[in-house]
Amino acid sequence: MPEDDHRRTIDGTGAAPLVGVGTAVWARSGSAADLEAPPEPATVDPAVERGRFDDAKARAREELERERERTAERIGEAEAAVFDAHRQFLDDPQITDAVADAIADRLPAEHAVRRAFEGPIDQFQETDGTVAERADDLRDVRDRLLRILAGDDGVDLGTVPDGTVVLVRRLTPSDAARLDPDRVAGFATVEGGRTAHAAIFARSIGVPAVVDAGEELRSIEAGATVLVDGDAGSVIVDPTTEQRKRVEVGGDVEIRAAPVSTADGNPIAVDANVCTLSDLEAAIHHGADGIGLFRTEFLFLDRPTPPNEDEQVETYAEVLDAFPEGRVVVRTLDVGGDKPISPPGRPGAEHSFLGERGIRRSLGPDADRFETQLRALLRAEAVGEGSLSVPFPMVSTVGELEAAIAAVESAAGALAEEGVDYAMPELGAMIETPSAALLAEAFAERVDFLSIGTNDLTQYVMAAAREDDRVAHLHDPCEPAVLRIVERAVRAGHSGGARIGMCGEMAADSELTELLIGLGLDELSVTPHSIPEVKASVTGVDTDEARSFAERALEATTKPTVRDYVADR
Amino acid sequence: MERIVTVAPEDGLHVRPATAFVRTANGFDANVRVGPADGDLVEAESVLAVTSLGVPSGRAVRIVAKGADAEAALDALEAVLSTPEAKRST
């Protein structure tokens, strides 16, 4: 191999905004695609194959039990339940019978397994929504059997040496459960979308991850030094010292528990975005000033019925208690887009990013769920310690915002009538659509704060779907149109008298901190692991200089120009 | 022995309710089969088979049980299907 071939970048999709470097190890999950053509039937002994299959099944069952335990311990009972479904698929008579039939037809166990799973996988694949995800679970069970049959014990991801980068064909929930975040420096996959359940696991345990890097990833040999940039979505083989610096800087940043200000004394809150209660610990550990975004839809995912009011009060109060001095922003249910929750009465309905999602559902078909959630939020504010703020997602008209506020008032009225303790939270609006950005002043006059959700705002401004890899290059907060709309929203929001925060990947990029402060943002909410770096950046900023830098960046008309300006700071 | 029961879980007989159904059925010695009230029956011990029925919420299903504890099995399965909040991970 020529010398300059060693150092190369493979592009994928970032699944966690973290960077790690380490030694590559391939966790070769078996894959049906890797099977060679079956041998001559005469050479196959069905009794032997039957025994091999039974052994593999027993091994698979043991692994599933172990992984279930580990997941329940580390991530949560709800996430561990996926392994119960896997066990049931493993023991399903429809599968076992089909395997027995295929072995009787003199197919080796591997091929029998592949054939037996084909029908059920197709069957689930054809259905819509959450059921289609079961096809992934079936594939996971199938590939586990194939891996065991191939005689591969699998690399035990829980016992790899410190500083290992795990490369794997697909990021399955099982792989994620086996990952030990203390030892694994990063994770990259050949296939698989960013929104896959397992990618969410990787994010919640804080492992740098790049998914969907394509076949080129397979050319990386075990033992190579690999940098996984879960922020840029790239995998760099044999990175330069320069490139490795980013990792070291990230790793050594001091954790500041107290709120920080710019060099000239302008206080900037740095809060954490969290999905589940298990993220709270990471938020506290990394020095979050508060919670800038609690995504409540994760309370609803993967369960057939929503959590009831009391259960929700308990959860929200727990988040409030975690930040007695701070502010806790709990966003109301944002169903739709990449978070498919089966709507009542409409199984499999489409959750388009441009369709009925966020506040549109809350004011429409999910009005009951919305009411329950609002009651729970108001009750939690009365019992929890910290100060609660509630923004509404996906608002695009003043009418929607007013209707949402009226719903809060009506929930408060009902609680008062019932004699139930409650307190009013601060209310806010998410700026996620271009229309919300353009109406920010009118929004700001009606609420206490605005929060710019850059991931959604970018996709709507650029007309580039978040989940579509083919347009991922357009999904960049440094696009001049995105910068300009952010600037406009901040200015309009301030003149309407609201505080303005930002959550999303743009806020977590510490290279952009100066620019964001220059644009006038008051609060940044980022993934817990990015907090130390963002806080460090804040302390180095001079507000006046940041303002003139932002003015210059706003004049740029191309993304490379903006990136160049940022790189030169 | 058989019984007609209306499916209460709002997602119909999809994966989670179906999982609870199959687990319950497997807890009895009786051989249990299930299907739409007016259609073909499948073995209740296969989650794949039960899910593939695609029975939506509010539809009637026929449960047929044969064996010593058939009646107890039908009672337990009726309870699963008429509980709107399917249990999470039981």
XYZ file of C-alpha atoms in Angstrom:
659
model
C 0.000 0.000 0.000
C 1.463 3.414 -0.903
C 2.404 5.549 2.063
C -0.214 8.247 1.491
C -2.987 5.637 1.417
C -2.603 5.053 5.123
C -3.985 8.407 6.083
C -7.481 8.704 4.795
C -10.921 9.854 5.811
C -14.042 7.778 5.458
C -17.268 9.717 5.676
C -20.321 8.515 7.523
C -22.938 10.049 9.762
C -22.040 11.310 13.222
C -24.139 9.647 15.919
C -22.672 11.374 18.975
C -20.902 14.739 18.996
C -17.717 13.351 20.528
C -14.279 12.529 19.217
C -12.152 9.536 20.145
C -8.996 7.853 18.927
C -7.799 4.301 19.471
C -6.865 0.933 18.035
C -9.307 -0.688 15.635
C -10.948 -3.993 16.489
C -13.509 -5.660 14.238
C -16.524 -7.078 16.023
C -17.596 -9.244 13.142
C -21.227 -9.939 13.709
C -22.270 -12.669 11.382
C -24.171 -11.464 8.392
C -26.461 -13.387 6.089
C -24.866 -11.545 3.175
C -21.466 -13.060 3.980
C -22.584 -16.669 3.483
C -21.155 -18.587 0.579
C -23.304 -20.812 -1.597
C -24.510 -23.929 0.232
C -22.483 -27.137 -0.301
C -23.744 -30.243 -2.138
C -26.733 -31.691 -0.226
C -25.074 -35.134 -0.129
C -22.234 -33.764 2.010
C -24.592 -32.393 4.674
C -25.544 -34.537 7.663
C -28.892 -33.270 9.013
C -28.257 -34.777 12.473
C -24.980 -32.866 12.805
C -26.553 -29.624 11.558
C -29.476 -30.052 13.948
C -27.020 -30.363 16.848
C -25.069 -27.321 15.707
C -28.268 -25.296 15.538
C -29.425 -26.401 18.997
C -26.036 -25.513 20.490
C -26.047 -22.138 18.789
C -29.537 -21.454 20.075
C -28.519 -22.302 23.633
C -25.483 -20.036 23.370
C -27.586 -17.239 21.913
C -30.016 -17.553 24.814
C -27.194 -17.261 27.369
C -25.809 -14.194 25.606
C -29.216 -12.551 25.514
C -29.718 -13.110 29.230
C -26.343 -11.615 30.021
C -26.912 -8.628 27.781
C -30.365 -8.051 29.148
C -28.954 -7.862 32.660
C -26.168 -5.540 31.660
C -28.529 -3.199 29.786
C -31.041 -3.079 32.636
C -28.224 -2.119 34.975
C -26.531 0.443 32.775
C -29.272 1.986 30.689
C -32.686 1.031 31.995
C -35.399 -1.558 32.234
C -37.324 -0.196 29.238
C -34.253 -0.506 26.975
C -33.518 -3.985 28.329
C -36.954 -5.179 27.269
C -35.734 -5.365 23.671
C -33.808 -8.480 24.670
C -36.998 -10.140 25.876
C -38.399 -9.690 22.408
C -35.186 -11.177 20.982
C -35.495 -14.218 23.219
C -39.031 -14.729 22.132
C -38.042 -14.557 18.476
C -35.232 -17.010 19.174
C -37.707 -19.513 20.608
C -40.490 -18.815 18.148
C -41.862 -22.104 16.790
C -42.408 -20.557 13.372
C -38.653 -19.961 13.142
C -37.586 -23.218 14.791
C -39.899 -25.239 12.537
C -38.618 -23.483 9.430
C -35.008 -24.163 10.464
C -35.830 -27.845 11.046
C -37.465 -28.060 7.605
C -34.478 -26.443 5.908
C -32.045 -28.780 7.679
C -34.202 -31.726 6.625
C -33.746 -30.408 3.062
C -30.000 -30.918 3.701
C -29.006 -27.303 4.166
C -26.223 -26.509 6.654
C -27.402 -24.768 9.846
C -26.197 -21.299 8.670
C -28.192 -21.471 5.465
C -31.181 -22.929 7.276
C -31.134 -19.970 9.654
C -30.909 -17.522 6.806
C -33.842 -19.111 5.029
C -36.013 -19.398 8.154
C -35.719 -15.700 8.996
C -36.299 -14.452 5.464
C -40.108 -14.647 5.468
C -40.706 -13.073 8.892
C -38.183 -10.282 8.177
C -39.941 -9.461 4.911
C -43.294 -9.612 6.643
C -42.279 -7.018 9.240
C -40.366 -4.955 6.721
C -43.510 -4.379 4.706
C -45.440 -2.949 7.623
C -45.149 0.690 8.618
C -43.786 2.500 11.603
C -42.652 0.818 14.790
C -43.481 -2.664 13.567
C -40.903 -2.341 10.795
C -38.260 -1.853 13.490
C -38.981 -5.423 14.540
C -37.399 -6.470 11.267
C -34.169 -5.077 12.715
C -34.665 -7.112 15.875
C -35.188 -10.245 13.794
C -32.015 -9.493 11.827
C -30.180 -9.028 15.090
C -31.305 -12.451 16.334
C -30.471 -14.053 12.988
C -27.008 -12.495 12.839
C -26.299 -13.546 16.403
C -27.033 -17.158 15.445
C -24.905 -16.847 12.301
C -21.996 -15.407 14.256
C -22.126 -18.223 16.797
C -22.443 -20.817 14.026
C -19.394 -19.320 12.320
C -17.446 -20.218 15.460
C -16.882 -16.598 16.313
C -17.373 -15.904 19.986
C -17.490 -12.274 19.036
C -15.101 -9.796 20.536
C -16.364 -9.231 24.052
C -16.958 -5.531 23.805
C -17.100 -5.325 27.587
C -13.495 -6.513 28.044
C -11.588 -4.936 25.131
C -8.407 -3.065 26.110
C -8.625 0.634 26.960
C -8.643 2.835 23.897
C -10.255 0.416 21.468
C -12.210 1.642 18.466
C -14.861 -0.919 17.661
C -15.746 -1.413 14.011
C -18.821 -3.417 13.198
C -21.060 -4.028 10.232
C -24.284 -2.933 11.940
C -24.818 -1.208 15.252
C -27.243 -3.583 16.934
C -28.811 -3.004 20.346
C -26.765 -6.001 21.525
C -23.496 -4.424 20.394
C -24.394 -1.197 22.146
C -25.269 -3.052 25.344
C -21.907 -4.786 25.357
C -19.959 -1.550 24.915
C -18.039 -0.391 27.927
C -17.773 3.405 27.601
C -14.717 3.444 29.884
C -12.706 1.269 27.537
C -14.139 1.997 24.118
C -12.772 5.137 22.484
C -15.214 5.045 19.606
C -17.489 3.056 17.417
C -18.086 2.987 13.667
C -20.462 0.987 11.532
C -20.741 0.095 7.867
C -24.541 0.343 7.831
C -27.331 1.833 9.866
C -29.091 5.123 10.309
C -28.456 7.824 12.815
C -31.862 7.497 14.371
C -31.643 3.754 14.963
C -32.425 2.809 18.503
C -28.874 1.585 19.009
C -27.390 4.924 17.926
C -29.473 6.523 20.664
C -27.904 4.057 23.124
C -24.435 5.066 21.950
C -25.285 8.724 22.497
C -26.736 8.145 25.929
C -23.652 6.298 27.183
C -21.400 8.929 25.619
C -19.332 6.964 23.127
C -18.081 8.741 19.982
C -19.863 7.031 17.122
C -20.070 7.235 13.338
C -22.697 5.162 11.590
C -23.327 4.269 7.969
C -19.712 4.781 6.848
C -20.201 2.378 3.929
C -18.204 -0.544 2.535
C -14.989 1.476 2.606
C -14.895 1.045 6.365
C -14.272 -2.651 5.803
C -10.841 -1.835 4.402
C -9.646 -0.759 7.849
C -7.498 -3.489 9.317
C -7.582 -4.517 12.941
C -4.749 -2.840 14.835
C -4.845 0.364 12.794
C -5.003 3.662 14.669
C -8.370 5.209 13.994
C -9.985 8.500 14.946
C -13.773 8.503 15.219
C -15.231 11.983 14.855
C -18.859 11.604 15.867
C -19.307 15.333 15.359
C -18.176 15.642 11.743
C -19.317 12.088 11.005
C -15.943 10.880 9.790
C -13.488 8.093 10.513
C -9.810 8.968 10.008
C -7.296 6.149 9.598
C -3.835 6.888 10.988
C -4.663 10.484 11.985
C -2.007 13.193 12.059
C -0.766 14.678 15.328
C -2.710 17.792 14.409
C -5.938 15.806 14.043
C -5.332 13.946 17.290
C -5.018 17.237 19.143
C -8.753 17.713 18.984
C -9.242 14.537 20.972
C -6.679 15.487 23.570
C -8.126 18.940 23.992
C -11.564 17.383 24.421
C -10.252 14.911 26.958
C -8.367 17.307 29.187
C -10.823 20.154 29.498
C -11.491 21.135 33.070
C -14.997 20.499 34.344
C -16.480 23.717 35.725
C -19.387 23.208 38.071
C -20.162 26.929 38.401
C -21.787 29.099 35.710
C -19.299 30.866 33.415
C -19.041 34.294 31.814
C -17.173 35.646 28.833
C -13.781 37.295 29.436
C -15.572 40.637 29.750
C -18.125 39.356 32.255
C -21.155 38.520 30.102
C -22.817 35.466 31.765
C -23.715 32.629 29.354
C -25.655 29.660 30.715
C -24.385 26.296 29.466
C -27.063 23.664 29.973
C -27.453 20.025 29.053
C -29.737 18.356 26.520
C -31.025 15.095 27.973
C -33.265 12.298 26.764
C -33.593 10.012 29.738
C -33.127 10.179 33.490
C -29.859 8.281 33.109
C -28.469 11.285 31.188
C -28.954 13.477 34.286
C -25.919 12.058 35.990
C -23.770 12.862 32.959
C -25.210 16.397 32.936
C -24.296 16.963 36.582
C -20.907 15.330 36.178
C -19.946 17.570 33.266
C -20.939 20.763 35.062
C -24.245 21.686 33.447
C -25.822 24.879 34.818
C -29.249 23.371 34.245
C -31.181 21.295 31.770
C -31.692 23.238 28.548
C -33.770 20.573 26.870
C -35.407 17.470 28.247
C -36.850 15.573 25.309
C -39.956 14.062 26.807
C -40.777 11.924 23.778
C -38.268 9.363 25.041
C -40.627 8.711 27.949
C -43.167 7.613 25.382
C -41.011 5.650 22.954
C -41.109 1.908 22.856
C -44.171 1.412 24.953
C -47.698 0.816 23.802
C -49.387 3.302 26.132
C -48.141 6.666 27.395
C -46.899 7.070 30.979
C -49.777 8.263 33.171
C -49.960 11.632 34.891
C -48.504 10.524 38.249
C -45.635 8.701 36.564
C -44.842 11.854 34.580
C -45.001 14.083 37.683
C -42.463 11.816 39.316
C -40.104 11.940 36.331
C -40.267 15.723 35.880
C -39.848 16.316 39.620
C -36.760 14.120 39.564
C -35.235 16.293 36.822
C -36.126 19.460 38.774
C -34.593 18.059 41.957
C -31.357 17.331 40.105
C -30.870 21.065 39.493
C -32.224 22.822 42.594
C -30.438 26.077 41.686
C -30.812 25.823 37.955
C -33.369 26.074 35.270
C -34.916 22.962 33.806
C -36.434 23.161 30.337
C -38.903 20.371 29.668
C -40.190 20.402 26.115
C -43.681 19.092 25.545
C -44.120 15.974 23.470
C -42.526 16.204 20.024
C -43.848 13.159 18.227
C -43.210 12.708 14.543
C -40.248 13.148 12.246
C -37.559 10.782 13.427
C -39.466 9.850 16.582
C -42.268 7.597 15.469
C -44.707 6.933 18.256
C -47.714 5.099 17.068
C -50.629 7.547 17.242
C -53.873 6.257 18.713
C -56.217 4.790 16.146
C -53.822 5.340 13.286
C -51.261 2.595 13.461
C -48.472 3.085 11.005
C -49.479 6.648 10.055
C -46.640 8.537 8.452
C -44.557 10.819 10.627
C -43.173 13.128 8.013
C -40.924 15.963 9.136
C -43.288 18.264 7.276
C -46.415 16.612 8.588
C -48.361 16.447 11.792
C -45.710 16.598 14.498
C -44.877 18.485 17.696
C -47.461 21.053 18.750
C -49.577 20.182 15.700
C -50.311 16.777 17.190
C -50.603 18.160 20.716
C -53.328 20.570 19.605
C -54.923 17.932 17.385
C -55.097 14.158 17.763
C -52.885 14.055 20.863
C -54.859 16.693 22.794
C -55.525 14.235 25.626
C -51.877 13.270 25.931
C -50.978 16.970 25.861
C -53.420 17.770 28.651
C -52.048 14.929 30.791
C -48.501 16.113 30.185
C -49.313 19.742 31.018
C -51.078 18.726 34.243
C -48.045 16.635 35.176
C -45.662 19.523 34.420
C -47.660 22.007 36.497
C -47.845 19.559 39.407
C -44.114 18.788 39.140
C -43.257 22.512 39.299
C -45.085 22.643 42.652
C -43.152 19.724 44.166
C -39.753 19.854 42.394
C -36.845 22.049 43.498
C -35.479 23.715 40.375
C -37.272 26.241 38.228
C -39.301 24.798 35.357
C -39.569 26.205 31.831
C -41.805 24.631 29.235
C -41.334 25.325 25.514
C -43.635 24.076 22.764
C -42.023 22.298 19.803
C -42.615 22.906 16.089
C -44.709 26.050 16.548
C -45.193 27.794 13.223
C -47.990 30.311 13.848
C -48.912 32.761 16.586
C -52.302 31.029 16.740
C -50.667 27.717 17.660
C -48.605 29.385 20.354
C -51.691 31.072 21.794
C -53.625 27.810 21.721
C -50.785 26.043 23.541
C -50.678 28.779 26.208
C -54.469 28.531 26.554
C -54.094 24.765 27.084
C -51.656 25.424 29.939
C -54.071 27.912 31.488
C -56.927 25.482 31.168
C -54.861 22.700 32.808
C -54.030 25.104 35.644
C -57.717 26.009 36.014
C -58.701 22.347 36.224
C -56.031 21.600 38.837
C -57.136 24.627 40.896
C -60.734 23.437 40.781
C -59.709 19.951 41.893
C -57.655 21.430 44.728
C -54.447 19.846 43.429
C -51.158 21.652 44.150
C -49.591 23.188 41.066
C -47.359 26.078 40.030
C -47.007 27.888 36.715
C -43.749 27.291 34.860
C -42.141 29.807 32.518
C -43.461 29.243 29.017
C -41.472 29.337 25.821
C -41.478 28.485 22.146
C -39.033 26.442 20.128
C -37.765 28.260 17.049
C -37.525 25.319 14.691
C -39.340 26.449 11.595
C -38.520 29.389 9.314
C -41.955 30.850 10.071
C -41.221 30.815 13.818
C -37.879 32.531 13.205
C -39.562 35.228 11.130
C -42.272 35.715 13.772
C -39.868 35.568 16.715
C -40.778 39.045 17.933
C -44.495 38.229 18.092
C -43.649 34.931 19.839
C -41.355 36.696 22.291
C -44.144 39.081 23.286
C -46.239 36.100 24.400
C -43.676 33.939 26.226
C -40.681 34.262 28.551
C -38.077 32.613 26.402
C -37.319 31.200 22.974
C -35.107 28.256 22.196
C -33.636 27.772 18.738
C -33.548 24.091 17.760
C -30.851 24.154 15.113
C -31.209 20.579 13.882
C -34.791 21.056 12.765
C -34.385 24.705 11.791
C -31.470 23.776 9.509
C -33.418 21.035 7.802
C -36.379 23.298 7.148
C -34.293 26.277 6.000
C -32.218 24.074 3.694
C -35.146 21.840 2.684
C -32.871 18.893 3.476
C -34.344 16.023 5.463
C -32.319 15.057 8.510
C -32.519 11.354 7.885
C -31.553 11.483 4.212
C -27.826 10.835 3.841
C -27.880 12.023 0.245
C -28.494 15.603 1.377
C -26.447 15.474 4.589
C -23.957 17.983 3.117
C -26.716 20.607 3.119
C -27.429 19.959 6.762
C -24.828 22.306 8.135
C -25.397 25.162 10.613
C -22.566 27.105 8.935
C -24.700 27.572 5.845
C -25.068 31.362 5.493
C -28.858 31.090 5.245
C -28.960 29.289 8.593
C -26.694 31.863 10.256
C -28.813 34.683 8.931
C -32.085 33.231 10.116
C -30.589 32.542 13.554
C -29.375 36.124 13.761
C -32.784 37.416 12.775
C -34.554 35.242 15.345
C -32.217 36.345 18.128
C -32.614 40.021 17.319
C -36.396 39.811 16.961
C -36.705 37.720 20.116
C -34.711 40.217 22.146
C -36.776 43.116 20.922
C -39.871 41.178 21.990
C -38.380 40.900 25.467
C -37.534 37.186 25.637
C -34.333 35.377 26.527
C -32.954 33.279 23.688
C -31.224 29.964 23.973
C -30.020 27.454 21.461
C -30.034 23.685 21.604
C -28.856 21.315 18.919
C -25.571 20.372 17.362
C -24.621 23.934 16.443
C -24.560 24.946 20.121
C -22.356 21.958 20.992
C -19.642 22.892 18.485
C -17.144 24.770 20.650
C -15.522 26.237 17.544
C -18.763 28.146 16.979
C -19.188 29.410 20.547
C -17.719 32.833 19.801
C -19.935 33.212 16.751
C -23.050 32.279 18.754
C -22.222 34.732 21.528
C -21.615 37.352 18.841
C -25.078 36.617 17.455
C -26.495 37.437 20.896
C -27.492 34.081 22.362
C -27.992 34.016 26.143
C -27.958 30.276 26.722
C -26.414 27.263 25.021
C -27.757 23.795 25.642
C -25.564 20.928 24.524
C -24.987 17.226 24.985
C -23.524 16.665 28.493
C -20.137 15.574 27.151
C -19.663 18.831 25.243
C -20.280 21.066 28.276
C -16.667 21.383 29.540
C -15.406 22.350 26.090
C -18.199 24.861 25.453
C -17.730 26.403 28.918
C -13.991 26.698 28.264
C -14.710 28.450 24.953
C -17.141 30.876 26.583
C -14.520 32.110 29.069
C -12.170 33.005 26.216
C -14.651 35.169 24.325
C -14.695 38.968 24.292
C -18.275 40.047 23.580
C -17.420 43.087 21.430
C -14.940 41.144 19.335
C -17.458 38.317 19.007
C -20.055 40.796 17.717
C -17.820 42.146 14.993
C -16.790 38.603 14.077
C -20.464 37.607 13.811
C -21.183 40.635 11.612
C -18.420 39.599 9.258
C -19.573 35.968 9.187
C -23.116 37.092 8.373
C -21.845 38.771 5.232
C -20.420 35.503 3.912
C -22.407 33.880 1.143
C -20.902 30.388 1.121
C -20.395 27.726 3.740
C -16.653 27.328 3.008
C -16.174 31.046 3.643
C -17.948 30.777 7.001
C -15.893 27.693 7.876
C -12.692 29.522 6.900
C -13.577 32.487 9.110
C -14.270 30.133 12.004
C -11.071 28.151 11.446
C -9.005 31.367 11.411
C -10.216 32.510 14.842
C -63.358 -24.822 24.183
C -63.383 -21.371 22.632
C -64.144 -17.772 23.332
C -64.641 -14.544 21.349
C -62.839 -11.527 22.808
C -62.539 -7.915 21.612
C -58.967 -6.614 21.385
C -58.584 -3.633 23.730
C -54.906 -2.488 23.426
C -54.930 0.636 21.277
C -52.184 -0.639 19.001
C -54.136 -3.833 18.320
C -52.437 -7.202 18.511
C -49.025 -5.752 17.670
C -45.677 -6.794 18.988
C -45.931 -5.882 22.648
C -49.501 -7.016 23.299
C -48.801 -10.074 21.128
C -45.714 -10.813 23.211
C -47.767 -10.689 26.411
C -50.399 -12.883 24.780
C -47.901 -15.519 23.647
C -46.122 -15.554 26.985
C -49.420 -16.105 28.775
C -50.457 -18.852 26.360
C -47.127 -20.612 26.874
C -47.740 -20.626 30.609
C -50.496 -23.224 30.179
C -50.406 -26.829 29.072
C -53.385 -26.337 26.805
C -52.792 -26.015 23.081
C -54.043 -22.548 22.152
C -54.870 -21.156 18.741
C -56.034 -17.668 17.890
C -57.319 -15.721 14.900
C -59.919 -13.235 13.699
C -63.471 -14.216 14.730
C -64.288 -15.015 11.115
C -60.914 -16.231 9.876
C -58.145 -18.794 10.082
C -56.436 -19.605 13.362
C -52.706 -19.716 14.107
C -50.743 -21.305 16.945
C -50.672 -18.925 19.920
C -47.163 -19.971 20.913
C -45.596 -18.065 17.984
C -45.258 -14.328 18.377
C -44.514 -14.082 14.666
C -47.693 -15.921 13.762
C -49.839 -13.908 16.176
C -48.379 -10.592 15.007
C -48.861 -11.541 11.367
C -52.621 -11.696 11.983
C -52.532 -7.876 12.118
C -55.640 -7.643 14.314
C -56.410 -3.982 15.053
C -57.842 -2.574 18.277
C -61.591 -3.080 18.651
C -61.756 -6.230 16.498
C -63.026 -9.564 17.784
C -60.730 -12.574 17.910
C -61.541 -16.222 18.476
C -59.368 -18.121 20.951
C -59.550 -21.903 20.879
C -57.937 -23.890 23.696
C -57.610 -27.654 24.056
C -56.267 -29.460 27.093
C -56.623 -29.881 30.830
C -56.306 -26.222 31.781
C -58.079 -24.871 28.695
C -60.590 -22.843 30.668
C -57.968 -21.208 32.869
C -55.917 -20.402 29.754
C -58.936 -18.745 28.122
C -59.587 -16.676 31.255
C -55.993 -15.495 31.407
C -55.849 -14.706 27.681
C -59.147 -12.851 27.807
C -57.692 -10.738 30.612
C -54.609 -9.923 28.497
C -56.692 -8.897 25.480
C -59.162 -6.803 27.422
C -56.493 -4.826 29.279
C -56.092 -1.581 27.343
C -52.690 -0.838 28.890
C -50.604 -3.774 27.780
C -47.951 -4.322 30.392
C -44.510 -3.166 29.442
C -42.151 -6.025 29.877
C -44.001 -8.828 31.557
